Short mmCIF file of C-alpha atoms in Angstrom, two decimals:
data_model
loop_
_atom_site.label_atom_id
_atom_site.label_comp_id
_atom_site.label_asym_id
_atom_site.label_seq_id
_atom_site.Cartn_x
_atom_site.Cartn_y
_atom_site.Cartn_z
CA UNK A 1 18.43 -6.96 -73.43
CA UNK A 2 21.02 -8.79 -71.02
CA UNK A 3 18.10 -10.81 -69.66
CA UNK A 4 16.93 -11.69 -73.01
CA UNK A 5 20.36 -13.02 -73.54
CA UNK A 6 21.20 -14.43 -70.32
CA UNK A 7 18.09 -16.72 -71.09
CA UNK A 8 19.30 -17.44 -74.47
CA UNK A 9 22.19 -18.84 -73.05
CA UNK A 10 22.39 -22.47 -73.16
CA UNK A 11 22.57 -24.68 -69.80
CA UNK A 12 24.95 -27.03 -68.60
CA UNK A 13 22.91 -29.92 -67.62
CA UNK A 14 24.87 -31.68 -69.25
CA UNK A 15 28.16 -31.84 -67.25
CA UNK A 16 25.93 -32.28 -64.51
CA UNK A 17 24.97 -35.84 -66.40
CA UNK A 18 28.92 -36.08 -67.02
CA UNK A 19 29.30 -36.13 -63.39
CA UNK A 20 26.78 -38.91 -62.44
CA UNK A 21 28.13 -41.48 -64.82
CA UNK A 22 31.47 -40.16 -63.68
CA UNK A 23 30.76 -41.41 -60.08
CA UNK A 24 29.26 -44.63 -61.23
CA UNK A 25 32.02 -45.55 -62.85
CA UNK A 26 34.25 -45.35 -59.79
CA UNK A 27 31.93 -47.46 -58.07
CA UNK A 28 32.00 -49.60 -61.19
CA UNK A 29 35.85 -50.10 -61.34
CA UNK A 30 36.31 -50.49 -57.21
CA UNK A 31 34.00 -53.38 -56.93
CA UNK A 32 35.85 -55.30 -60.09
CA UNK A 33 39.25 -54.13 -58.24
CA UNK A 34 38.16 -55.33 -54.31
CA UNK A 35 39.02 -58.71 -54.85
CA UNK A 36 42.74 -58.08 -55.83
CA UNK A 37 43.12 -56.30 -52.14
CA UNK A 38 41.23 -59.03 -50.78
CA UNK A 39 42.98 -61.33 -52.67
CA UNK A 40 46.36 -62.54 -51.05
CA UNK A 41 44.35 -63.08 -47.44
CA UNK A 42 41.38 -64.92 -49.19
CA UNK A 43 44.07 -67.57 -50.62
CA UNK A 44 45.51 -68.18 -47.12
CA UNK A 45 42.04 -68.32 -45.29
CA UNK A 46 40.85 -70.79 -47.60
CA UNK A 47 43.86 -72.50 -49.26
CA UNK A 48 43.14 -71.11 -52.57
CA UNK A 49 46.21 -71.61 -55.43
CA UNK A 50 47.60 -69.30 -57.84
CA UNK A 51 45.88 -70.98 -60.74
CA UNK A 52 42.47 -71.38 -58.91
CA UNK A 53 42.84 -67.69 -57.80
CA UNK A 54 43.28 -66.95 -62.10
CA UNK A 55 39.47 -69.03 -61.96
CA UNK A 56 38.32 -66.46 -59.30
CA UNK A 57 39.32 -63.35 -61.12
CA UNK A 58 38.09 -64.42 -64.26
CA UNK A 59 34.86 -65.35 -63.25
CA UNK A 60 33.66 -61.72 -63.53
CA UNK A 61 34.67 -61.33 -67.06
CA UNK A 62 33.21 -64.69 -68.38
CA UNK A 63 29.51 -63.66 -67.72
CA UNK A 64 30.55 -59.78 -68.54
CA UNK A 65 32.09 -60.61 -71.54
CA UNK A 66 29.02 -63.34 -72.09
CA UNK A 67 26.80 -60.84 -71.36
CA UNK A 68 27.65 -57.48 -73.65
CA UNK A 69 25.76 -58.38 -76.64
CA UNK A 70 22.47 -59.44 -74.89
CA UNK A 71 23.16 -56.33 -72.99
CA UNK A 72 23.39 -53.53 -75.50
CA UNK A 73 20.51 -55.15 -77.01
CA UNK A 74 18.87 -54.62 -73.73
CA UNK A 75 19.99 -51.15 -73.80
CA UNK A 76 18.49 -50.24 -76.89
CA UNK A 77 15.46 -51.82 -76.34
CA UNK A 78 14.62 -50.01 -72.68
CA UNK A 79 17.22 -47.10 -72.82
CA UNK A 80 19.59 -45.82 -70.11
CA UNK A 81 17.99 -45.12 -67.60
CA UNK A 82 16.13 -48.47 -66.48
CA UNK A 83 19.14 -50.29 -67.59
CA UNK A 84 21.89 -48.25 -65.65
CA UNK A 85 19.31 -48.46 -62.09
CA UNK A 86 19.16 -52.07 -62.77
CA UNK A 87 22.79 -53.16 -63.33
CA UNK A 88 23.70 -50.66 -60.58
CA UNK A 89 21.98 -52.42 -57.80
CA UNK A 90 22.47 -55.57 -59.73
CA UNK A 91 26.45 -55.74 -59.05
CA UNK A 92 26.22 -53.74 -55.94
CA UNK A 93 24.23 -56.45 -53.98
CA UNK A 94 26.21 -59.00 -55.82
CA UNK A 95 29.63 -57.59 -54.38
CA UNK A 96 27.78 -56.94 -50.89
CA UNK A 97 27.37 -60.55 -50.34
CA UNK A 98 30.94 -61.75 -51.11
CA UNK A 99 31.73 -60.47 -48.05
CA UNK A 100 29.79 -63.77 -46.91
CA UNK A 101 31.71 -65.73 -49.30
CA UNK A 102 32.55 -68.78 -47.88
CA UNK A 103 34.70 -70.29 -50.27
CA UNK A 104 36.01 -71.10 -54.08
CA UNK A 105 32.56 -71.98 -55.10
CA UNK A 106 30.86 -69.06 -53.38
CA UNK A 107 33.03 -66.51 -54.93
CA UNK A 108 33.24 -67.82 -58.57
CA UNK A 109 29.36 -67.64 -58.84
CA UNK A 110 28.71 -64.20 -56.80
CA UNK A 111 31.77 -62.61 -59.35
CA UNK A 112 29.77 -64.15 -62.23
CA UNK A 113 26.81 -62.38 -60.95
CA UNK A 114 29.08 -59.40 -60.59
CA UNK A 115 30.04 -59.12 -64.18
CA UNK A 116 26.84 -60.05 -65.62
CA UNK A 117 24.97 -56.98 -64.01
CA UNK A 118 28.88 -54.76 -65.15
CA UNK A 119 27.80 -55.97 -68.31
CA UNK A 120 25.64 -53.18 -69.48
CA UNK A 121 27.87 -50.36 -67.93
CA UNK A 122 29.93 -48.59 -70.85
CA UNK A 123 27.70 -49.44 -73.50
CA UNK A 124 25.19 -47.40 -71.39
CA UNK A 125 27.94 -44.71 -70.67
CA UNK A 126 28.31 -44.69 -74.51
CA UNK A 127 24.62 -44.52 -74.94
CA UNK A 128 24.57 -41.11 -72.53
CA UNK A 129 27.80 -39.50 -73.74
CA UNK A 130 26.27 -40.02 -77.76
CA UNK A 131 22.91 -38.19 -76.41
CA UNK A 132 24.29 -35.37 -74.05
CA UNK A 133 27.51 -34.17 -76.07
CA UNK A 134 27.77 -32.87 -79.36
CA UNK A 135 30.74 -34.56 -81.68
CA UNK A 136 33.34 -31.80 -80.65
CA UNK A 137 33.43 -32.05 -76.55
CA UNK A 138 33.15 -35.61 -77.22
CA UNK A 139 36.47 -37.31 -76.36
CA UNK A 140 36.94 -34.76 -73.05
CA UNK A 141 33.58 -36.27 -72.06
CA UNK A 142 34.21 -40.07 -72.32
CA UNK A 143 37.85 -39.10 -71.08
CA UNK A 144 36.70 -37.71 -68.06
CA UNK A 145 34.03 -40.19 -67.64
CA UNK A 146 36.87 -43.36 -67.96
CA UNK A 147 39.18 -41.48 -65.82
CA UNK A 148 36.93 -42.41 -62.81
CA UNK A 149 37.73 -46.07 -63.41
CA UNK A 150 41.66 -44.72 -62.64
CA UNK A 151 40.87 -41.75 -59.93
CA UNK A 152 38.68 -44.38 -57.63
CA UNK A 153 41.44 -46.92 -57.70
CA UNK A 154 44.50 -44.71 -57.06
CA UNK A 155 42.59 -43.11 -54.05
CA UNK A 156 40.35 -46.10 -52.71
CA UNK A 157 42.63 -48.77 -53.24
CA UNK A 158 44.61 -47.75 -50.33
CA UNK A 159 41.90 -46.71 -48.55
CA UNK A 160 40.59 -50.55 -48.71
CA UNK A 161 43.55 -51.92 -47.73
CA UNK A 162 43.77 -50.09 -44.68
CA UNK A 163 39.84 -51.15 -44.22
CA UNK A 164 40.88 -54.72 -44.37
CA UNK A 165 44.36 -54.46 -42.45
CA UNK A 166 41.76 -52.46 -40.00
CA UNK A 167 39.48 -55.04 -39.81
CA UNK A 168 39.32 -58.11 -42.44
CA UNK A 169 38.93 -58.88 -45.87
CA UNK A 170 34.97 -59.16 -45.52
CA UNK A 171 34.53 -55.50 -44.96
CA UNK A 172 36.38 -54.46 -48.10
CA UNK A 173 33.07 -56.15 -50.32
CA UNK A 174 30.50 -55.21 -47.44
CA UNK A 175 31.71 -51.27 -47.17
CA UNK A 176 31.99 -51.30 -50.96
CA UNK A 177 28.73 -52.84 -52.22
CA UNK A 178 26.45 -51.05 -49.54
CA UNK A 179 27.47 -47.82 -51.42
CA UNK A 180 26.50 -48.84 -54.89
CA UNK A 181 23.26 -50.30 -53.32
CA UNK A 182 22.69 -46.24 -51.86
CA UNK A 183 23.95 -44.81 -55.62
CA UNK A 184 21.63 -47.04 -57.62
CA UNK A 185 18.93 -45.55 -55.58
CA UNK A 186 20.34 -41.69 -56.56
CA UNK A 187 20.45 -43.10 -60.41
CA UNK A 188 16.70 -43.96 -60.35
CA UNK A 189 15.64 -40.67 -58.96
CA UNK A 190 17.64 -38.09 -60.62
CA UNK A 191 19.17 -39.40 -64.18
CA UNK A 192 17.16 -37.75 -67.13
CA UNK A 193 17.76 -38.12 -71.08
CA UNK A 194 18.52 -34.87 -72.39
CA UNK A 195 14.40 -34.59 -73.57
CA UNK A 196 12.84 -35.12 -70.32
CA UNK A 197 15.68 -33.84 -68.18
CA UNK A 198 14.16 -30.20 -66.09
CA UNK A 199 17.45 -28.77 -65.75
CA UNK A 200 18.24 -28.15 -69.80
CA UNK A 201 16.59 -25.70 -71.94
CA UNK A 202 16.37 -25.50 -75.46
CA UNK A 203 19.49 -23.61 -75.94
CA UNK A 204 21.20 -26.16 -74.60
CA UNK A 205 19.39 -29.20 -76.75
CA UNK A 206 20.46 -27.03 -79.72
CA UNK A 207 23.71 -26.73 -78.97
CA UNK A 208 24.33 -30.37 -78.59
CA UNK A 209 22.00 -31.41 -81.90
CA UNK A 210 23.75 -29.20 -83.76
CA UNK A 211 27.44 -31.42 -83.10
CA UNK A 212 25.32 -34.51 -83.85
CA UNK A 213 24.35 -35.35 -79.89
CA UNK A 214 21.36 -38.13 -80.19
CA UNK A 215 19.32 -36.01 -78.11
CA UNK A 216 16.66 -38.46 -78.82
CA UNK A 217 18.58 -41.38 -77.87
CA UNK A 218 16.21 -43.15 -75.48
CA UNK A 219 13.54 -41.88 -77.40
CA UNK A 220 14.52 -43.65 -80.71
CA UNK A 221 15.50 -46.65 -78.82
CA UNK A 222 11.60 -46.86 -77.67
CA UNK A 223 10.61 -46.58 -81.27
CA UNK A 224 12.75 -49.01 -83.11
CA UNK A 225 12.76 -51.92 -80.01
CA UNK A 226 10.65 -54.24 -81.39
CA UNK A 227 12.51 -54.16 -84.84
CA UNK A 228 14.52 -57.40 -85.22
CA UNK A 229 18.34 -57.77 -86.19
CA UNK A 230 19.09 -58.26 -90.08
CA UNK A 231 21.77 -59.70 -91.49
CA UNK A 232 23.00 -56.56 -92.74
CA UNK A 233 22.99 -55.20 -89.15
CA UNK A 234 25.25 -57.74 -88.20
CA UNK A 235 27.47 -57.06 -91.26
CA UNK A 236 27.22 -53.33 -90.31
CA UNK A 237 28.37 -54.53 -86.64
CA UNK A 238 31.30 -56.53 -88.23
CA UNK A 239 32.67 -53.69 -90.25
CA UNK A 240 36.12 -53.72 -90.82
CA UNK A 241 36.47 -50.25 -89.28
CA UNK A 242 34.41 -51.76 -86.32
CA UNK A 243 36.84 -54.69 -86.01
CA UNK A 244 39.78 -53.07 -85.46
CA UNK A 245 38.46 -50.52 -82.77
CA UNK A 246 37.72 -53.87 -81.26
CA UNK A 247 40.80 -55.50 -81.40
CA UNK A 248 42.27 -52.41 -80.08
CA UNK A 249 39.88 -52.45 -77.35
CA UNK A 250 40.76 -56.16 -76.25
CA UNK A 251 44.61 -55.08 -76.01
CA UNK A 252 43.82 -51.99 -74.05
CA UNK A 253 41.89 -54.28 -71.47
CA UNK A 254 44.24 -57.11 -70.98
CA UNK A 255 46.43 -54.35 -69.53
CA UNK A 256 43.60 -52.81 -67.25
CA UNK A 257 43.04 -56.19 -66.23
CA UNK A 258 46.70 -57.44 -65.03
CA UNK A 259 46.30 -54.30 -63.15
CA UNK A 260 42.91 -54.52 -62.20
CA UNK A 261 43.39 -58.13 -60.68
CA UNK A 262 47.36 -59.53 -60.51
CA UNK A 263 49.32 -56.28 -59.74
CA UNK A 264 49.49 -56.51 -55.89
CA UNK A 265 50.18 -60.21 -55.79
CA UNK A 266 52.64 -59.04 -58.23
CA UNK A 267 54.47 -56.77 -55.96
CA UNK A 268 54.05 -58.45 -52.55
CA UNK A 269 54.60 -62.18 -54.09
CA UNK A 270 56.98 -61.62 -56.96
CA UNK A 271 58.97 -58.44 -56.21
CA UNK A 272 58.11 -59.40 -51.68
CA UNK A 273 57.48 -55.92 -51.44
CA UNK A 274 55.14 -55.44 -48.32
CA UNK A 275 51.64 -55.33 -48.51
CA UNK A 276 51.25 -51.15 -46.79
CA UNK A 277 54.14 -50.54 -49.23
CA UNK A 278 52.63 -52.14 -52.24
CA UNK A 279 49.07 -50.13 -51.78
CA UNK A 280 51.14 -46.85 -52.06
CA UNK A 281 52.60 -48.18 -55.30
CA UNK A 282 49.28 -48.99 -56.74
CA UNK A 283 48.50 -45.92 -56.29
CA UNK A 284 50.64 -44.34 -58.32
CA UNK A 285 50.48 -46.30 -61.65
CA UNK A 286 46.34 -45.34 -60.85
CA UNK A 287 47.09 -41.89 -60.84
CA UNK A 288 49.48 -41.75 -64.09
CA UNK A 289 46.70 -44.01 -65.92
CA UNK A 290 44.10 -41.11 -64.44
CA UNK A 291 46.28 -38.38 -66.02
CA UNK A 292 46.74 -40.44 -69.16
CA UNK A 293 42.80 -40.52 -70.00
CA UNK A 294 42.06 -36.90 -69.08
CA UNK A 295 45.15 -35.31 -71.10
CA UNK A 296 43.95 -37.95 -73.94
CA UNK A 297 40.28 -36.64 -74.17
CA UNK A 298 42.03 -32.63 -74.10
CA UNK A 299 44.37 -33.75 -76.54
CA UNK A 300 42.05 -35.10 -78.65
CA UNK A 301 39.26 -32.41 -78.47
CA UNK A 302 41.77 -30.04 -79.07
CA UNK A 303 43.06 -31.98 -82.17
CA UNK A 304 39.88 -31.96 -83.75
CA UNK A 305 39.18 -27.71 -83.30
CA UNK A 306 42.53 -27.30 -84.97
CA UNK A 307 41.04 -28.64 -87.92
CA UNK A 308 42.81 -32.18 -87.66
CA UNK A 309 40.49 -35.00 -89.15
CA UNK A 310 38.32 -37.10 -86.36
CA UNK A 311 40.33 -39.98 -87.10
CA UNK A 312 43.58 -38.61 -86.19
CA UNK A 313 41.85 -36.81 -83.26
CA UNK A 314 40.53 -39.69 -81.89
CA UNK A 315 43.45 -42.43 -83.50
CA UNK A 316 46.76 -40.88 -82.63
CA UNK A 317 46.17 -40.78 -78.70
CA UNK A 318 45.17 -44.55 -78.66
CA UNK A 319 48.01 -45.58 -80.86
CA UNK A 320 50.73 -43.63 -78.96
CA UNK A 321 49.11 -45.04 -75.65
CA UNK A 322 49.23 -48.85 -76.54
CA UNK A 323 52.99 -48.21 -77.73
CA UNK A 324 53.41 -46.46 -74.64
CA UNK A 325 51.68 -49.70 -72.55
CA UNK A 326 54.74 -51.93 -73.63
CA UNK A 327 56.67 -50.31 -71.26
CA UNK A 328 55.59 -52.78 -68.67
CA UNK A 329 57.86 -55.58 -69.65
CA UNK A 330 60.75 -53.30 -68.69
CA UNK A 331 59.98 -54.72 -65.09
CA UNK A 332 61.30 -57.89 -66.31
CA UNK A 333 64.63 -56.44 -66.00
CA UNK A 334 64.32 -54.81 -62.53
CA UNK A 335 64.15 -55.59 -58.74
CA UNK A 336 64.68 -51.83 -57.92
CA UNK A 337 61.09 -51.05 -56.24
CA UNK A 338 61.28 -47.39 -57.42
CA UNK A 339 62.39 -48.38 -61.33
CA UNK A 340 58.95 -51.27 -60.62
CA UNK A 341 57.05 -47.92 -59.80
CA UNK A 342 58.17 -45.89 -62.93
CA UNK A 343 57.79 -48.52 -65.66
CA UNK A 344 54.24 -49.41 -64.36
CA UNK A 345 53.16 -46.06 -64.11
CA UNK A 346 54.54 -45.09 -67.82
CA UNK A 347 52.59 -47.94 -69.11
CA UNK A 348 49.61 -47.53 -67.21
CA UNK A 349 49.94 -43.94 -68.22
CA UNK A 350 49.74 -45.08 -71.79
CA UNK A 351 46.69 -47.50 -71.08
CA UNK A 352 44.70 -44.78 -69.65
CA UNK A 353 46.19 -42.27 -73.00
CA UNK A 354 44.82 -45.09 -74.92
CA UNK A 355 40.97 -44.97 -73.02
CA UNK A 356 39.07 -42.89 -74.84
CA UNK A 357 38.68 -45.43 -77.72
CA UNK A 358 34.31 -44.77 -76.97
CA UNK A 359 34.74 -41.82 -78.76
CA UNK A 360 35.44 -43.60 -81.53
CA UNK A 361 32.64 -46.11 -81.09
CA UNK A 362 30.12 -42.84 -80.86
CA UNK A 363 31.66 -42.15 -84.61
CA UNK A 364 31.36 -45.28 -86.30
CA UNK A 365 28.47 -46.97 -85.00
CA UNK A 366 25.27 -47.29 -86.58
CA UNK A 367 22.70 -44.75 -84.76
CA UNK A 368 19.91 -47.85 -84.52
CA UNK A 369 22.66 -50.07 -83.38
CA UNK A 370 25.13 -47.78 -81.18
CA UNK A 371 23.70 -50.31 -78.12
CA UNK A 372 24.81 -53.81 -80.02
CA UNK A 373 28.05 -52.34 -81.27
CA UNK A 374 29.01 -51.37 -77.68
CA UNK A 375 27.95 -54.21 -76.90
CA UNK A 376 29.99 -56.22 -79.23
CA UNK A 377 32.94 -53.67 -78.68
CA UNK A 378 32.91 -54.60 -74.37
CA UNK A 379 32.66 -58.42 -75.75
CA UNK A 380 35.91 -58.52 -77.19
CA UNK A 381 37.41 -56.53 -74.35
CA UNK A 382 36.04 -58.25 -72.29
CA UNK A 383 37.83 -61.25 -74.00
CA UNK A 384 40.89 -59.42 -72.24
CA UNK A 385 39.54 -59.63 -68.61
CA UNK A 386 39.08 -63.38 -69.04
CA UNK A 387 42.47 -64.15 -70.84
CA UNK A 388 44.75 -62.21 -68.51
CA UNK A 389 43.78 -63.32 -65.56
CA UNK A 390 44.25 -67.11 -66.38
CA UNK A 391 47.14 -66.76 -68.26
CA UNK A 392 48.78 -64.67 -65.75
CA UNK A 393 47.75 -67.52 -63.08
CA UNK A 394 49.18 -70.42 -64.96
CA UNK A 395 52.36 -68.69 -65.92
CA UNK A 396 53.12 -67.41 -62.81
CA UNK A 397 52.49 -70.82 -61.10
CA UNK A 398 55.05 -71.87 -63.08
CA UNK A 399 57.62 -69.25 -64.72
CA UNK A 400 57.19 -66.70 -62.56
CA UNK A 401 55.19 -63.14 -63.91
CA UNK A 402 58.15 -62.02 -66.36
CA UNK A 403 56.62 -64.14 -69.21
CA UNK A 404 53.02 -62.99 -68.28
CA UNK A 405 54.21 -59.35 -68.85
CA UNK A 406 55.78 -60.17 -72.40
CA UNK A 407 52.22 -61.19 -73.12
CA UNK A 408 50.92 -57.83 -72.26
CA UNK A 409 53.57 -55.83 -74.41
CA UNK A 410 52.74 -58.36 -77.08
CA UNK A 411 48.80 -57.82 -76.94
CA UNK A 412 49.75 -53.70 -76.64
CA UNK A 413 51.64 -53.92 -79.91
CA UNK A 414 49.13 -55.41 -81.63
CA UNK A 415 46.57 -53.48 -80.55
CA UNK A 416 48.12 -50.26 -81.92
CA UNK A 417 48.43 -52.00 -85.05
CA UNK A 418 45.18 -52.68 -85.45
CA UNK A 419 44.49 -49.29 -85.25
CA UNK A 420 47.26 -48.06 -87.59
CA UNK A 421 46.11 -50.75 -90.37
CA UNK A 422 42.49 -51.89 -90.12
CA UNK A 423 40.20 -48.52 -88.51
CA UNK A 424 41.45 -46.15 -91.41
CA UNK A 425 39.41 -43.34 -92.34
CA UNK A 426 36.99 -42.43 -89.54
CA UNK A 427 33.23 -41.90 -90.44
CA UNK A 428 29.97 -43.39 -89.47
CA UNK A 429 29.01 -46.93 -91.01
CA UNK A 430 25.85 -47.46 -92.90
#
């Protein structure tokens, strides 16, 4: 009777999967972050500005931003498995070789090639998520999932700055692309969909079909890929639901992005706090943004088997964390290094409380079309990668970064506005 049972039971393959795109996301998030630790010793070896330094960061999020639609097309038409091996050692080699760089030129175009291979990355962590987890472990799965783009930079940030004080800058893109090159390699070989995967049984597929897990993601995706876009997919895309997740999403990256690319040359240029000082107070904000996105999934999750609605589930964390997020222009108003350390991590806490906004895309997406709308969802955030960075540059050529964190606060408030006025009721269009 027990063993009858005990085979009954369902697996946990799944959390298994959880953990995979878990540590590709780290990897993901330290090779967009490298070049802001590299960053202050490339501009004095090669006599790079402020302003042309803004070109050199946004260069990633151009052809990443360019590059979401076309690539959650992609994704539905071949699924996640060849699409995650191929952007995986796509970026990796990409970021291995600008530690050959040789100049302005050189690192604009091997960052474009960095974010056009990134470009398929949470769409296709979408993609997984929507076929492994049923409805109701959904936000603690995406939260833990986004948490590794927090975790990897509070922990490796420091680690590559020590790298490069060890040795030079080049070694912080070498060290960090060889070991994407080795995961893409672990991707191809192991990564299942739910279906095919050895290591879940049918309790397991059950469990998660039965709290609306696509466990036939990849599988549909094969059947519907030569089907071509209407206009009523497009309009289904466009929905104004859809559009204000997306606005929401741009404001939650333009703060990622000041982090993910002007916050050290912040503190050691701005604030002349010292470079080994300034890695221990990235790490911090990291770590507060990493708390932020798990306690936001737990929050969430927990929300929802209470009885609460999926929209307020899934709304009132992102809302609260976007408010929280306009804590950053408080540094405006400080020179205290410690106060600097608080505000940034309370508003980094509430970018990373604000993270799990996939969940929502999961909800409200078209099943055909969950690939395009992440897709178009990373497009507009990805908007926010290639604003910040050039706005932050040209302001802070000029006026200093106090004006360039207004803008941030700004973008926050607005973001959690969207949310409040334009998502509304949650539930899946078309």
């Amino acid at each position: 009777m027990d063993m009858t049972l005990q085979s009954a039971a369902p697996t946990k393959r799944r959390y298994v999967t959880l953990l995979m795109i878990f540590v590709t996301v780290v990897i993901c998030y330290v090779d967009r972050a490298n070049l802001a630790v590299a960053s202050a010793h490339i501009q004095e070896e090669f006599g790079i500005t402020k302003a042309q330094m803004g070109y050199i960061f946004s260069a990633f999020a151009w052809t990443y931003t360019l590059c979401q639609i076309p690539g959650g097309r992609f994704l539905d038409r071949m699924g996640s498995k060849v699409t995650y091996f191929i952007a995986i050692m796509g970026w990796s080699v990409a970021t291995f070789l600008q530690g050959f760089a040789n100049g302005l030129v050189s690192l604009m175009t091997l960052r474009a090639v960095t974010g056009l291979f990134e470009a398929p990355a949470f769409p296709t962590n979408n993609r997984i998520v929507t076929s492994w987890f049923p409805e109701q472990e959904r936000a603690s799965a995406v939260g833990f999932y986004t948490s590794g783009q927090f975790v990897g930079l509070a922990f490796l940030t420091p680690l590559l700055i020590w790298l490069q004080e060890l040795t030079s800058w080049h070694w912080v893109f070498l060290a960090t692309g060889s070991v994407g090159i080795v995961w893409a390699l672990v991707w191809h070989f192991v990564y299942q969909p739910p279906r095919k995967s050895k290591g879940v049984n049918e309790a397991e597929l059950a469990h998660i079909a039965s709290g609306g897990g696509m466990i036939d993601g990849d599988a549909v995706a094969e059947a519907k890929k030569n089907e071509p876009l209407t206009k009523a997919d497009w309009k289904m895309v466009f929905h104004r639901k859809l559009i204000g997740v997306y606005i929401g999403q741009f404001a939650i990256a333009s703060t990622l992005w000041f982090f993910l690319t002007w916050f050290p040359n912040y503190l050691t240029q701005e604030k002349q706090i010292t470079a080994l000082t300034a890695g221990f107070m990235t790490t911090v904000p990291f770590l507060a943004a990493f708390f932020g996105v798990i306690l936001s999934g737990i929050v969430a999750d927990r929300l929802l088997r209470s009885g609460k609605s999926i929209g307020f589930a899934r709304k009132t964390p992102i809302i609260c964390g976007l408010l929280l997020s306009t804590c950053i222009m408080g540094a405006n108003y400080t020179n205290d290094p410690m106060w600097i350390m608080i505000l940034m991590a309370l508003a980094f806490f509430g970018n990373g409380f604000a993270s799990i906004t996939w969940s929502l895309v999961s909800s409200l997406a078209p099943l055909r079309l969950i690939g395009l709308t992440g897709g178009v969802f990373n497009f507009i955030g990805g908007l926010g990668g290639i604003t910040v960075p050039l706005v932050v540059g040209y302001l802070a050529q000029d006026y200093g970064f106090a004006p360039s964190l207004t803008y941030i606060a700004v973008v926050a408030l607005i973001g959690a506005l969207s949310y409040i006025f334009l998502v509304g009721e949650v539930k899946r269009v078309g």
